[in-house]
Coordinates of C-alpha atoms in Angstrom, one line a residue:
Chain A
M1 CA -38.8 -8.7 -12.4
P2 CA -36.6 -7.3 -16.1
E3 CA -37.9 -9.5 -18.7
P4 CA -35.4 -11.4 -21.2
I5 CA -34.7 -11.0 -24.6
L6 CA -34.3 -13.8 -26.9
L7 CA -32.3 -12.0 -29.4
D8 CA -30.7 -14.5 -32.3
D9 CA -28.9 -12.0 -34.8
P10 CA -25.3 -11.9 -34.2
D11 CA -25.5 -9.0 -36.0
D12 CA -27.8 -6.9 -33.1
P13 CA -26.3 -3.4 -32.7
R14 CA -26.8 -4.1 -28.7
L15 CA -24.6 -7.2 -29.0
A16 CA -22.2 -4.9 -29.8
P17 CA -20.2 -5.0 -26.4
Y18 CA -19.7 -8.7 -26.3
R19 CA -17.7 -8.5 -30.0
A20 CA -14.4 -10.2 -31.0
M21 CA -14.2 -10.3 -27.7
R22 CA -10.1 -11.8 -27.5
E23 CA -8.9 -9.1 -29.5
R24 CA -11.3 -6.6 -27.8
D25 CA -9.2 -7.6 -24.5
L26 CA -5.6 -6.1 -25.9
V27 CA -7.2 -2.4 -27.7
G28 CA -10.0 -2.1 -24.2
R29 CA -13.5 -1.3 -24.4
Q30 CA -14.2 2.2 -23.4
G31 CA -15.6 2.0 -20.4
R32 CA -17.3 -1.0 -20.6
F33 CA -15.6 -4.5 -18.9
I34 CA -16.6 -7.9 -18.9
V35 CA -17.4 -10.3 -16.2
E36 CA -18.3 -14.5 -17.2
G37 CA -19.4 -17.6 -15.5
E38 CA -22.3 -17.2 -12.2
V39 CA -20.2 -16.3 -9.4
T40 CA -18.7 -13.5 -11.0
L41 CA -22.1 -12.6 -12.6
R42 CA -23.6 -12.5 -8.9
L43 CA -20.7 -10.1 -7.5
L44 CA -21.5 -7.9 -10.1
F45 CA -25.1 -7.1 -8.4
S46 CA -23.9 -8.1 -5.1
E47 CA -24.2 -5.2 -2.8
G48 CA -20.2 -5.2 -2.5
A49 CA -20.4 -4.8 -6.2
R50 CA -19.0 -0.9 -7.0
F51 CA -20.3 -0.5 -10.8
R52 CA -23.5 -1.2 -12.8
A53 CA -24.4 -3.8 -15.0
E54 CA -24.7 -2.2 -18.6
S55 CA -26.7 -5.6 -20.0
V56 CA -26.6 -9.3 -19.4
L57 CA -26.1 -12.0 -21.9
L58 CA -26.9 -15.8 -20.8
A59 CA -27.5 -19.1 -23.1
P60 CA -31.6 -19.8 -22.8
E61 CA -30.8 -22.3 -21.2
R62 CA -29.1 -20.6 -17.5
W63 CA -32.5 -18.0 -18.1
P64 CA -34.6 -20.4 -15.3
G65 CA -31.9 -21.1 -13.0
L66 CA -30.4 -17.3 -12.8
A67 CA -34.5 -15.5 -12.8
P68 CA -35.2 -16.3 -8.5
F69 CA -32.4 -13.8 -9.6
F70 CA -33.4 -11.1 -11.3
Q71 CA -37.1 -11.0 -9.2
E72 CA -37.0 -7.8 -7.0
D73 CA -38.7 -10.4 -4.7
G74 CA -36.3 -13.5 -5.5
P75 CA -34.1 -14.8 -3.0
Q76 CA -30.9 -12.5 -4.0
E77 CA -32.7 -9.6 -2.0
D78 CA -30.3 -7.1 -3.1
G79 CA -30.2 -8.7 -7.1
P80 CA -30.5 -6.3 -10.3
Q81 CA -34.4 -4.8 -10.0
E82 CA -37.2 -3.7 -12.6
D83 CA -35.2 -0.7 -13.5
G84 CA -32.1 -3.3 -13.4
P85 CA -30.4 -3.4 -17.1
P86 CA -31.9 -5.9 -19.9
V87 CA -31.3 -9.4 -19.5
Y88 CA -30.3 -10.9 -23.7
L89 CA -31.1 -14.4 -24.2
A90 CA -28.6 -15.6 -27.2
G91 CA -28.3 -19.4 -28.1
R92 CA -24.8 -20.8 -27.6
D93 CA -24.2 -20.5 -31.6
V94 CA -24.6 -16.4 -31.4
M95 CA -23.2 -16.3 -29.2
S96 CA -19.7 -18.3 -30.1
A97 CA -20.9 -15.9 -33.4
V98 CA -20.4 -12.3 -31.3
T99 CA -17.5 -13.4 -28.9
G100 CA -15.6 -15.2 -31.3
F101 CA -15.2 -18.1 -29.1
P102 CA -17.4 -20.8 -27.2
V103 CA -18.8 -20.4 -23.8
H104 CA -19.0 -22.8 -22.0
R105 CA -21.0 -21.1 -19.0
G106 CA -23.1 -19.4 -21.5
V107 CA -23.8 -16.6 -18.8
L108 CA -22.4 -13.2 -19.9
A109 CA -22.4 -9.3 -18.1
V110 CA -21.4 -5.9 -19.7
G111 CA -20.3 -3.2 -16.8
L112 CA -20.1 0.1 -16.5
R113 CA -16.2 1.2 -15.0
G114 CA -16.9 4.8 -14.2
P115 CA -15.7 7.2 -12.8
E116 CA -12.9 6.4 -11.4
P117 CA -12.0 7.4 -6.8
Q118 CA -9.1 8.8 -5.8
P119 CA -6.6 7.1 -4.0
D120 CA -7.3 9.3 -1.1
A121 CA -10.4 8.5 -0.6
L122 CA -10.4 4.4 -0.6
I123 CA -8.3 4.9 2.3
P124 CA -10.2 5.5 5.8
P125 CA -9.2 7.5 8.0
A126 CA -6.7 7.6 10.8
P127 CA -6.9 6.5 13.9
A128 CA -9.0 4.0 12.6
P129 CA -7.3 0.2 11.9
A130 CA -6.4 0.2 8.3
L131 CA -5.3 -2.5 6.7
V132 CA -4.3 -1.3 2.4
L133 CA -3.0 -2.8 -0.2
G134 CA -0.2 -1.3 -2.9
L135 CA 1.2 -3.4 -6.7
V136 CA 4.1 -1.8 -8.5
G137 CA 5.1 -2.9 -11.5
L138 CA 2.3 -5.7 -11.6
T139 CA 1.9 -6.9 -15.1
N140 CA 0.7 -10.3 -14.8
H141 CA -3.0 -10.7 -15.2
D142 CA -3.3 -14.2 -12.9
N143 CA -0.9 -12.1 -10.1
V144 CA -3.3 -9.1 -10.1
G145 CA -7.0 -11.1 -10.1
G146 CA -5.0 -13.4 -7.2
L147 CA -3.9 -10.0 -5.4
F148 CA -7.9 -9.0 -5.0
R149 CA -9.6 -12.3 -4.2
N150 CA -6.6 -12.5 -1.2
A151 CA -7.3 -9.2 -0.5
A152 CA -10.9 -10.2 -0.4
A153 CA -10.7 -12.8 1.6
F154 CA -8.4 -11.3 4.2
G155 CA -10.7 -8.1 3.9
A156 CA -8.8 -5.4 3.1
D157 CA -9.9 -1.9 2.6
A158 CA -8.5 -1.4 -0.5
V159 CA -6.1 -1.6 -3.4
L160 CA -3.6 1.0 -4.6
L161 CA -2.6 0.3 -8.0
D162 CA 0.5 2.7 -9.9
A163 CA 0.6 3.7 -13.3
A164 CA 2.5 0.8 -14.9
T165 CA 0.0 -1.8 -13.1
C166 CA -2.5 -3.9 -14.6
D167 CA -5.5 -3.5 -14.8
P168 CA -7.3 -5.4 -12.5
L169 CA -10.9 -4.5 -14.6
Y170 CA -9.2 -7.2 -18.0
R171 CA -11.2 -9.8 -18.7
K172 CA -9.0 -12.2 -16.9
A173 CA -8.1 -10.4 -13.5
I174 CA -11.8 -9.8 -12.8
R175 CA -12.3 -13.7 -13.4
V176 CA -8.1 -15.2 -11.7
S177 CA -10.0 -12.9 -8.7
A178 CA -13.1 -14.6 -8.1
G179 CA -14.9 -11.4 -8.8
A180 CA -13.4 -10.2 -5.8
A181 CA -12.0 -7.5 -8.7
L182 CA -15.5 -5.9 -8.6
T183 CA -15.4 -5.2 -4.6
V184 CA -13.2 -4.5 -3.3
P185 CA -12.4 -0.1 -4.1
F186 CA -9.0 0.1 -5.6
A187 CA -7.4 3.0 -7.1
R188 CA -4.1 3.9 -9.3
A189 CA -1.0 6.6 -7.9
A190 CA 1.4 7.7 -10.6
S191 CA 3.4 5.4 -9.4
G192 CA 5.2 3.6 -5.3
I193 CA 6.7 6.7 -4.3
A194 CA 3.4 8.8 -5.2
L195 CA 2.2 5.6 -2.9
L196 CA 4.3 7.0 -0.1
D197 CA 3.0 10.4 -0.1
L198 CA 0.2 9.1 0.3
A199 CA 0.6 6.7 3.4
E200 CA 2.5 9.6 5.2
R201 CA -0.4 11.1 4.5
H202 CA -2.9 9.3 6.5
A203 CA -0.7 7.3 9.1
L204 CA -0.2 4.3 7.2
I205 CA 3.1 2.5 8.2
P206 CA 4.6 1.2 5.1
L207 CA 5.7 -1.7 4.6
A208 CA 7.5 -3.7 1.7
L209 CA 7.8 -7.3 1.1
T210 CA 11.1 -8.3 -0.8
P211 CA 13.4 -11.4 0.1
G212 CA 15.7 -9.3 1.6
G213 CA 13.6 -7.8 4.5
G214 CA 15.7 -7.0 7.9
E215 CA 12.3 -7.2 10.0
A216 CA 10.9 -11.1 10.2
L217 CA 6.9 -11.6 8.8
E218 CA 6.4 -13.9 11.9
T219 CA 7.7 -11.7 14.3
L220 CA 6.0 -8.9 14.0
E221 CA 3.3 -7.1 15.1
P222 CA 0.9 -6.0 12.8
P223 CA 0.8 -1.7 12.8
P224 CA -3.0 -0.8 13.3
R225 CA -2.7 0.4 10.1
A226 CA -0.4 -0.4 7.3
L227 CA 0.0 0.0 3.8
L228 CA 1.5 -3.7 2.5
L229 CA 3.5 -2.9 -0.6
L230 CA 4.1 -5.5 -3.6
G231 CA 7.2 -5.8 -6.3
T232 CA 7.4 -8.1 -9.3
E233 CA 9.0 -11.3 -8.5
G234 CA 12.6 -10.6 -10.1
P235 CA 13.3 -7.4 -10.3
G236 CA 11.0 -6.6 -6.6
L237 CA 9.9 -3.4 -5.5
P238 CA 11.9 -0.3 -7.0
E239 CA 15.1 0.0 -3.8
A240 CA 13.8 3.8 -3.6
V241 CA 10.0 2.9 -2.4
M242 CA 11.8 0.0 0.0
D243 CA 14.5 2.6 1.1
R244 CA 10.8 4.6 2.7
A245 CA 10.0 1.6 4.0
R246 CA 10.0 -1.0 6.3
R247 CA 11.9 -4.0 4.5
V248 CA 10.0 -6.7 6.1
R249 CA 10.7 -10.5 4.5
I250 CA 9.2 -14.2 4.5
A251 CA 11.1 -16.8 6.2
M252 CA 11.4 -19.9 3.6
A253 CA 13.7 -23.2 3.4
P254 CA 17.1 -22.5 2.3
G255 CA 18.2 -22.6 -1.4
F256 CA 14.4 -22.1 -2.2
D257 CA 13.7 -18.4 -2.3
S258 CA 11.1 -18.7 -4.8
L259 CA 6.9 -17.6 -4.2
N260 CA 4.5 -16.2 -6.8
V261 CA 3.5 -12.8 -5.9
A262 CA 0.0 -13.1 -5.4
T263 CA 1.2 -15.9 -2.4
S264 CA 3.1 -14.5 -0.7
G265 CA 0.5 -10.8 -0.6
A266 CA -1.3 -13.4 0.6
I267 CA 0.7 -15.0 4.2
A268 CA 1.8 -10.7 4.4
L269 CA -2.5 -9.8 4.0
H270 CA -3.9 -13.2 6.9
R271 CA -0.6 -12.1 9.5
L272 CA -1.2 -8.8 9.6
A273 CA -5.1 -8.3 9.1
G274 CA -4.4 -10.2 12.8
E275 CA -7.4 -8.8 14.6
R276 CA -9.3 -8.1 12.0
L277 CA -10.6 -11.1 11.9
G278 CA -11.7 -11.9 14.8
R279 CA -9.0 -13.9 16.0
A280 CA -5.9 -13.6 18.0
Chain B
M30 CA 32.5 -30.1 -21.0
P31 CA 30.3 -32.4 -23.8
E32 CA 30.5 -31.0 -27.9
P33 CA 26.8 -30.1 -28.5
I34 CA 26.1 -30.9 -31.7
L35 CA 24.1 -29.0 -34.0
L36 CA 20.7 -30.4 -35.7
D37 CA 19.3 -29.0 -38.3
D38 CA 17.2 -31.8 -40.6
P39 CA 13.7 -31.8 -37.8
D40 CA 13.0 -34.9 -38.3
D41 CA 16.5 -36.4 -36.9
P42 CA 15.0 -39.6 -34.7
R43 CA 17.5 -37.5 -32.3
L44 CA 14.1 -35.2 -31.6
A45 CA 11.8 -37.1 -31.5
P46 CA 11.1 -37.6 -27.7
Y47 CA 10.4 -32.8 -29.2
R48 CA 8.4 -34.2 -31.5
A49 CA 4.4 -32.1 -31.2
M50 CA 5.0 -31.0 -27.6
R51 CA 1.4 -29.7 -27.3
E52 CA -0.5 -33.3 -29.0
R53 CA 1.9 -35.2 -26.7
D54 CA 0.8 -33.4 -23.5
L55 CA -2.2 -34.9 -23.7
V56 CA -1.4 -38.9 -24.7
G57 CA 2.3 -39.0 -22.2
R58 CA 5.5 -39.8 -22.8
Q59 CA 6.9 -42.9 -21.9
G60 CA 8.6 -42.7 -19.1
R61 CA 9.8 -38.8 -20.4
F62 CA 9.2 -35.5 -19.9
I63 CA 10.2 -32.1 -19.8
V64 CA 11.6 -29.1 -18.8
E65 CA 11.1 -25.8 -20.5
G66 CA 13.5 -22.8 -19.9
E67 CA 16.5 -22.2 -17.7
V68 CA 15.6 -21.8 -14.5
T69 CA 14.1 -25.2 -15.0
L70 CA 17.1 -26.1 -17.1
R71 CA 19.4 -25.4 -14.0
L72 CA 17.6 -27.2 -11.5
L73 CA 17.6 -30.5 -13.4
F74 CA 21.0 -29.8 -13.2
S75 CA 21.2 -29.3 -9.1
E76 CA 22.5 -31.9 -6.9
G77 CA 18.5 -31.9 -5.7
A78 CA 17.6 -33.1 -8.4
R79 CA 15.2 -36.3 -8.8
F80 CA 15.1 -37.4 -12.4
R81 CA 18.4 -37.6 -14.9
A82 CA 17.9 -35.7 -18.9
E83 CA 18.3 -37.8 -21.6
S84 CA 19.1 -34.6 -23.8
V85 CA 18.5 -31.5 -23.0
L86 CA 17.5 -28.9 -26.5
L87 CA 19.1 -25.6 -26.9
A88 CA 19.0 -22.3 -29.2
P89 CA 22.8 -21.7 -30.8
E90 CA 22.9 -18.7 -29.4
R91 CA 22.0 -19.3 -26.0
W92 CA 25.4 -22.2 -26.3
P93 CA 28.0 -19.7 -25.5
G94 CA 25.2 -18.2 -22.0
L95 CA 24.6 -21.8 -21.4
A96 CA 28.2 -23.5 -22.0
P97 CA 29.7 -22.8 -18.2
F98 CA 27.2 -24.6 -16.7
F99 CA 27.8 -27.6 -18.3
Q100 CA 31.9 -27.2 -17.6
E101 CA 32.9 -30.5 -15.7
D102 CA 35.3 -27.6 -13.9
G103 CA 32.3 -24.9 -14.6
P104 CA 30.5 -22.6 -12.0
Q105 CA 28.6 -25.1 -11.0
E106 CA 29.6 -28.4 -9.5
D107 CA 26.8 -30.0 -10.0
G108 CA 25.9 -29.3 -14.2
P109 CA 25.9 -32.2 -16.1
Q110 CA 30.0 -34.6 -16.6
E111 CA 31.6 -35.4 -19.2
D112 CA 29.2 -38.4 -19.0
G113 CA 25.7 -36.6 -19.1
P114 CA 23.5 -36.2 -22.0
P115 CA 23.8 -34.8 -25.2
V116 CA 22.9 -31.0 -25.5
Y117 CA 21.5 -30.6 -29.1
L118 CA 21.6 -26.7 -31.0
A119 CA 18.8 -26.4 -33.2
G120 CA 17.7 -23.5 -34.8
R121 CA 14.8 -20.9 -33.5
D122 CA 13.1 -22.5 -37.4
V123 CA 14.1 -26.1 -37.0
M124 CA 12.5 -26.0 -32.9
S125 CA 9.8 -24.7 -33.9
A126 CA 9.2 -26.8 -37.1
V127 CA 9.8 -30.1 -34.4
T128 CA 8.0 -28.9 -31.0
G129 CA 4.8 -28.0 -32.9
F130 CA 4.7 -24.0 -31.2
P131 CA 7.7 -20.1 -31.4
V132 CA 10.0 -21.8 -28.7
H133 CA 10.7 -18.6 -27.0
R134 CA 13.1 -19.2 -24.3
G135 CA 15.0 -20.6 -26.6
V136 CA 15.8 -23.6 -23.4
L137 CA 14.1 -27.3 -23.6
A138 CA 15.5 -30.6 -22.3
V139 CA 14.1 -34.1 -21.6
G140 CA 13.9 -35.8 -18.5
L141 CA 13.6 -39.5 -17.7
R142 CA 10.8 -40.7 -15.0
G143 CA 12.8 -43.5 -13.2
P144 CA 10.4 -45.7 -10.7
E145 CA 8.4 -44.5 -8.9
P146 CA 9.4 -43.9 -5.5
Q147 CA 6.8 -45.6 -2.7
P148 CA 5.8 -43.1 -0.3
D149 CA 6.9 -44.9 2.5
A150 CA 10.1 -44.6 1.9
L151 CA 9.6 -40.4 1.0
I152 CA 8.4 -40.4 5.0
P153 CA 10.6 -39.3 8.0
P154 CA 10.6 -42.1 10.1
A155 CA 10.1 -41.6 12.9
P156 CA 10.5 -39.5 15.6
A157 CA 12.1 -36.9 13.8
P158 CA 9.9 -33.9 12.2
A159 CA 8.7 -34.2 8.7
L160 CA 5.8 -32.2 7.1
V161 CA 4.5 -34.1 3.9
L162 CA 2.0 -32.2 2.5
G163 CA -1.4 -34.6 0.6
L164 CA -3.2 -33.8 -1.7
V165 CA -6.6 -35.7 -2.9
G166 CA -8.2 -35.0 -6.0
L167 CA -6.3 -32.3 -7.3
T168 CA -6.7 -32.1 -11.4
N169 CA -5.9 -28.8 -12.3
H170 CA -2.0 -28.8 -13.5
D171 CA -1.6 -24.8 -11.9
N172 CA -2.6 -24.8 -8.6
V173 CA -0.5 -28.8 -8.2
G174 CA 2.1 -27.1 -9.7
G175 CA 2.0 -23.8 -6.9
L176 CA 2.2 -26.6 -4.8
F177 CA 5.3 -28.2 -5.6
R178 CA 6.4 -24.1 -5.4
N179 CA 5.4 -23.6 -2.3
A180 CA 6.1 -27.4 -1.0
A181 CA 9.9 -26.2 -1.7
A182 CA 9.5 -22.5 -0.5
F183 CA 7.7 -23.9 3.5
G184 CA 10.7 -27.5 3.0
A185 CA 8.2 -29.9 2.8
D186 CA 10.0 -33.8 3.2
A187 CA 7.5 -34.8 0.5
V188 CA 4.5 -34.9 -1.1
L189 CA 1.8 -37.3 -2.1
L190 CA -0.2 -37.5 -4.4
D191 CA -3.8 -39.8 -4.4
A192 CA -4.6 -41.7 -7.7
A193 CA -7.0 -38.4 -9.1
T194 CA -4.7 -35.3 -8.0
C195 CA -2.6 -34.9 -11.9
D196 CA 0.9 -35.7 -12.9
P197 CA 3.4 -33.2 -11.7
L198 CA 5.8 -33.5 -15.0
Y199 CA 3.0 -31.9 -17.2
R200 CA 4.1 -29.8 -18.2
K201 CA 2.9 -26.6 -17.9
A202 CA 2.7 -28.0 -13.8
I203 CA 6.9 -28.2 -13.9
R204 CA 6.2 -24.7 -15.4
V205 CA 4.2 -23.4 -12.5
S206 CA 6.3 -24.9 -10.3
A207 CA 9.7 -23.1 -10.8
G208 CA 11.6 -26.4 -11.5
A209 CA 10.2 -27.1 -7.7
A210 CA 8.2 -30.6 -9.1
L211 CA 12.2 -32.1 -10.4
T212 CA 12.9 -31.1 -6.4
V213 CA 10.4 -31.6 -4.1
P214 CA 10.0 -36.1 -3.9
F215 CA 6.4 -37.4 -5.0
A216 CA 4.8 -40.2 -4.4
R217 CA 1.8 -42.3 -5.0
A218 CA -1.8 -43.9 -3.3
A219 CA -3.8 -45.3 -4.0
S220 CA -6.8 -42.9 -2.4
G221 CA -7.2 -39.9 0.2
I222 CA -8.5 -43.0 3.4
A223 CA -5.0 -44.7 2.0
L224 CA -2.8 -41.1 2.6
L225 CA -4.5 -41.5 6.2
D226 CA -2.7 -44.6 6.8
L227 CA 0.5 -43.8 5.9
A228 CA 0.2 -41.0 8.4
E229 CA -1.1 -43.9 11.1
R230 CA 2.1 -45.8 10.3
H231 CA 3.9 -42.4 10.5
A232 CA 3.6 -41.1 13.3
L233 CA 1.8 -38.2 10.9
I234 CA -0.4 -35.9 12.6
P235 CA -2.9 -35.6 9.5
L236 CA -4.2 -32.5 8.8
A237 CA -7.1 -31.4 6.6
L238 CA -7.1 -27.7 5.8
T239 CA -11.3 -26.1 5.5
P240 CA -13.5 -23.4 6.0
G241 CA -15.1 -25.1 8.3
G242 CA -12.4 -26.3 9.9
G243 CA -13.5 -26.4 13.8
E244 CA -9.4 -25.3 15.0
A245 CA -7.8 -21.9 13.6
L246 CA -4.6 -22.2 11.8
E247 CA -4.0 -19.3 14.2
T248 CA -3.6 -20.4 17.4
L249 CA -3.1 -24.2 16.2
E250 CA 0.6 -25.6 17.9
P251 CA 2.6 -27.5 15.0
P252 CA 2.3 -30.4 15.4
P253 CA 6.4 -31.6 14.5
R254 CA 4.7 -34.7 12.9
A255 CA 2.3 -33.3 10.0
L256 CA 0.6 -34.0 6.7
L257 CA -1.4 -31.6 5.4
L258 CA -3.9 -32.3 3.4
L259 CA -5.6 -30.3 0.6
G260 CA -8.5 -31.0 -2.1
T261 CA -9.9 -28.9 -4.8
E262 CA -11.3 -25.9 -4.1
G263 CA -14.9 -26.4 -4.8
P264 CA -16.5 -30.3 -3.5
G265 CA -13.2 -30.5 -0.7
L266 CA -12.0 -33.1 1.0
P267 CA -14.5 -36.4 1.8
E268 CA -15.9 -36.5 4.4
A269 CA -14.6 -39.9 4.9
V270 CA -10.6 -37.8 5.0
M271 CA -12.5 -35.6 6.9
D272 CA -13.6 -37.4 9.3
R273 CA -10.5 -39.2 10.4
A274 CA -8.2 -35.3 10.5
R275 CA -8.1 -33.0 12.2
R276 CA -9.9 -29.9 10.5
V277 CA -8.0 -26.5 10.4
R278 CA -9.1 -23.8 8.5
I279 CA -8.0 -20.0 7.8
A280 CA -10.3 -16.9 9.1
M281 CA -11.1 -14.3 6.5
A282 CA -13.4 -11.8 6.5
P283 CA -16.6 -12.5 6.3
G284 CA -19.2 -13.0 3.1
F285 CA -16.2 -14.0 1.1
D286 CA -14.1 -17.8 2.9
S287 CA -11.7 -18.4 -1.0
L288 CA -8.9 -18.7 -1.5
N289 CA -6.4 -20.7 -4.6
V290 CA -5.9 -24.5 -3.3
A291 CA -2.8 -23.4 -4.0
T292 CA -2.9 -19.6 -1.3
S293 CA -4.6 -22.2 1.6
G294 CA -1.1 -24.8 1.0
A295 CA 0.8 -22.2 0.9
I296 CA -0.4 -20.3 4.4
A297 CA -1.1 -23.2 6.0
L298 CA 3.0 -24.5 5.0
H299 CA 4.4 -21.4 6.2
R300 CA 2.2 -21.8 10.0
L301 CA 3.6 -25.9 9.4
A302 CA 7.0 -25.7 9.1
G303 CA 6.9 -23.5 11.9
E304 CA 10.9 -23.2 13.5
R305 CA 12.1 -25.5 10.3
L306 CA 11.9 -22.6 8.6
G307 CA 15.1 -21.7 11.9
R308 CA 13.0 -18.8 12.8
A309 CA 10.9 -18.2 16.1

């Protein structure tokens, strides 16, 4: 078990990555990201996590509850080991002085992005079943975080993002994803068109979710290998993208064809996951 | 068409209901609620709206675009008429001084709650088909707003709230609902148990959505008259409520049984709405 290190100076250089958190959300963190809260921390150290932690910062009263998780022979076999990242303890006054706001949960960590994978590497090779989510122009962190949560819930293999879609490792996106942004593999492609090229290369059937779709999701036979494409709520997917995909709609009540994009995505993933979830 | 009234004094008593908006969110508005943005304003004046507007407050540059909507013979036949509520125009500096924050969209209105209906009055009489949503202990305005949006999208007849569930006419809940909180009928019951009593009285089959449900949503034959019950994400529905309902689960990937409650509700409503949406 790593010995926790008590820090009481807000200017301690080891706390630098936690400094001025809101301002740093905007300018980026040079290969790092912030994890908040116990649920998300546990995912950062889970077997399925795709990232390494650089350090952990806890309010001292959180340590007894979390210590077993950091023990080599503790209940969490996949917890950090002896050579794991340092665990810093700092009072809430120090934490608040460093981060710039009250850290109610008293649980923070810094993760390291590492090299970003190539999208080709994340798609299960044909002819195995594959369910991949493709996001085009989604700039809202709540929506992107929500979609990662839904992708995890329905066992999607990967999420592919066009260049305009916002960062899944943005602090709020991780939180809204309930930590799924740390476990569901993702990669960037240049554009929606590049996503379609990937689909073609990997024998994925591209499905564009749109209120004007000619096929009903409810009667669609889920293709064993699918790329589900989602665009923004207002303008939707670009025509050039939809032209190369099967357009699929979700049935809705007349006069109110408005669902949140993360919600639409959940309904479609739930349908497409089909037999993957062990159901009829 | 009502002649708009230009107001340039932040202390004008006609602006009182718009004053100190964030503080008033917390203490309540004595029978009033606030509507923000054009989409929601249009719903407040739509045929399906359940509430009357007391007044409208626009930035002057928004008036030309919205004026046709306020004309008796305008494109919106169901827009406000000659005897409709007053339309006030005020510069953004005045609006900001009154509300206490920058009103980017320049579109506000005050609605009147009126008397709250009895839950019995909102349930379509048997044997007609009925789909009613029952919310138990949901205290998050994003979730409640999202569920109203989903209820509208899938044509639910009504939303019934227990005493602990938060106010759908809270400013943020209306916004997140995309205005559906103004159109989908809702009423309060004392508790989850009171919701079950209502279901019994009106021959609705109560379905409790829970990760441990014994019935799979995916293979469930949607009952023609259903009350879909949702509880909070953490503790879920009270056992005493689930004991009197059919427990239904959504199939998920192993190891991640976590969906947002509004998202779960959307998936279940989509399935239960079934033939109501004109699909197979």
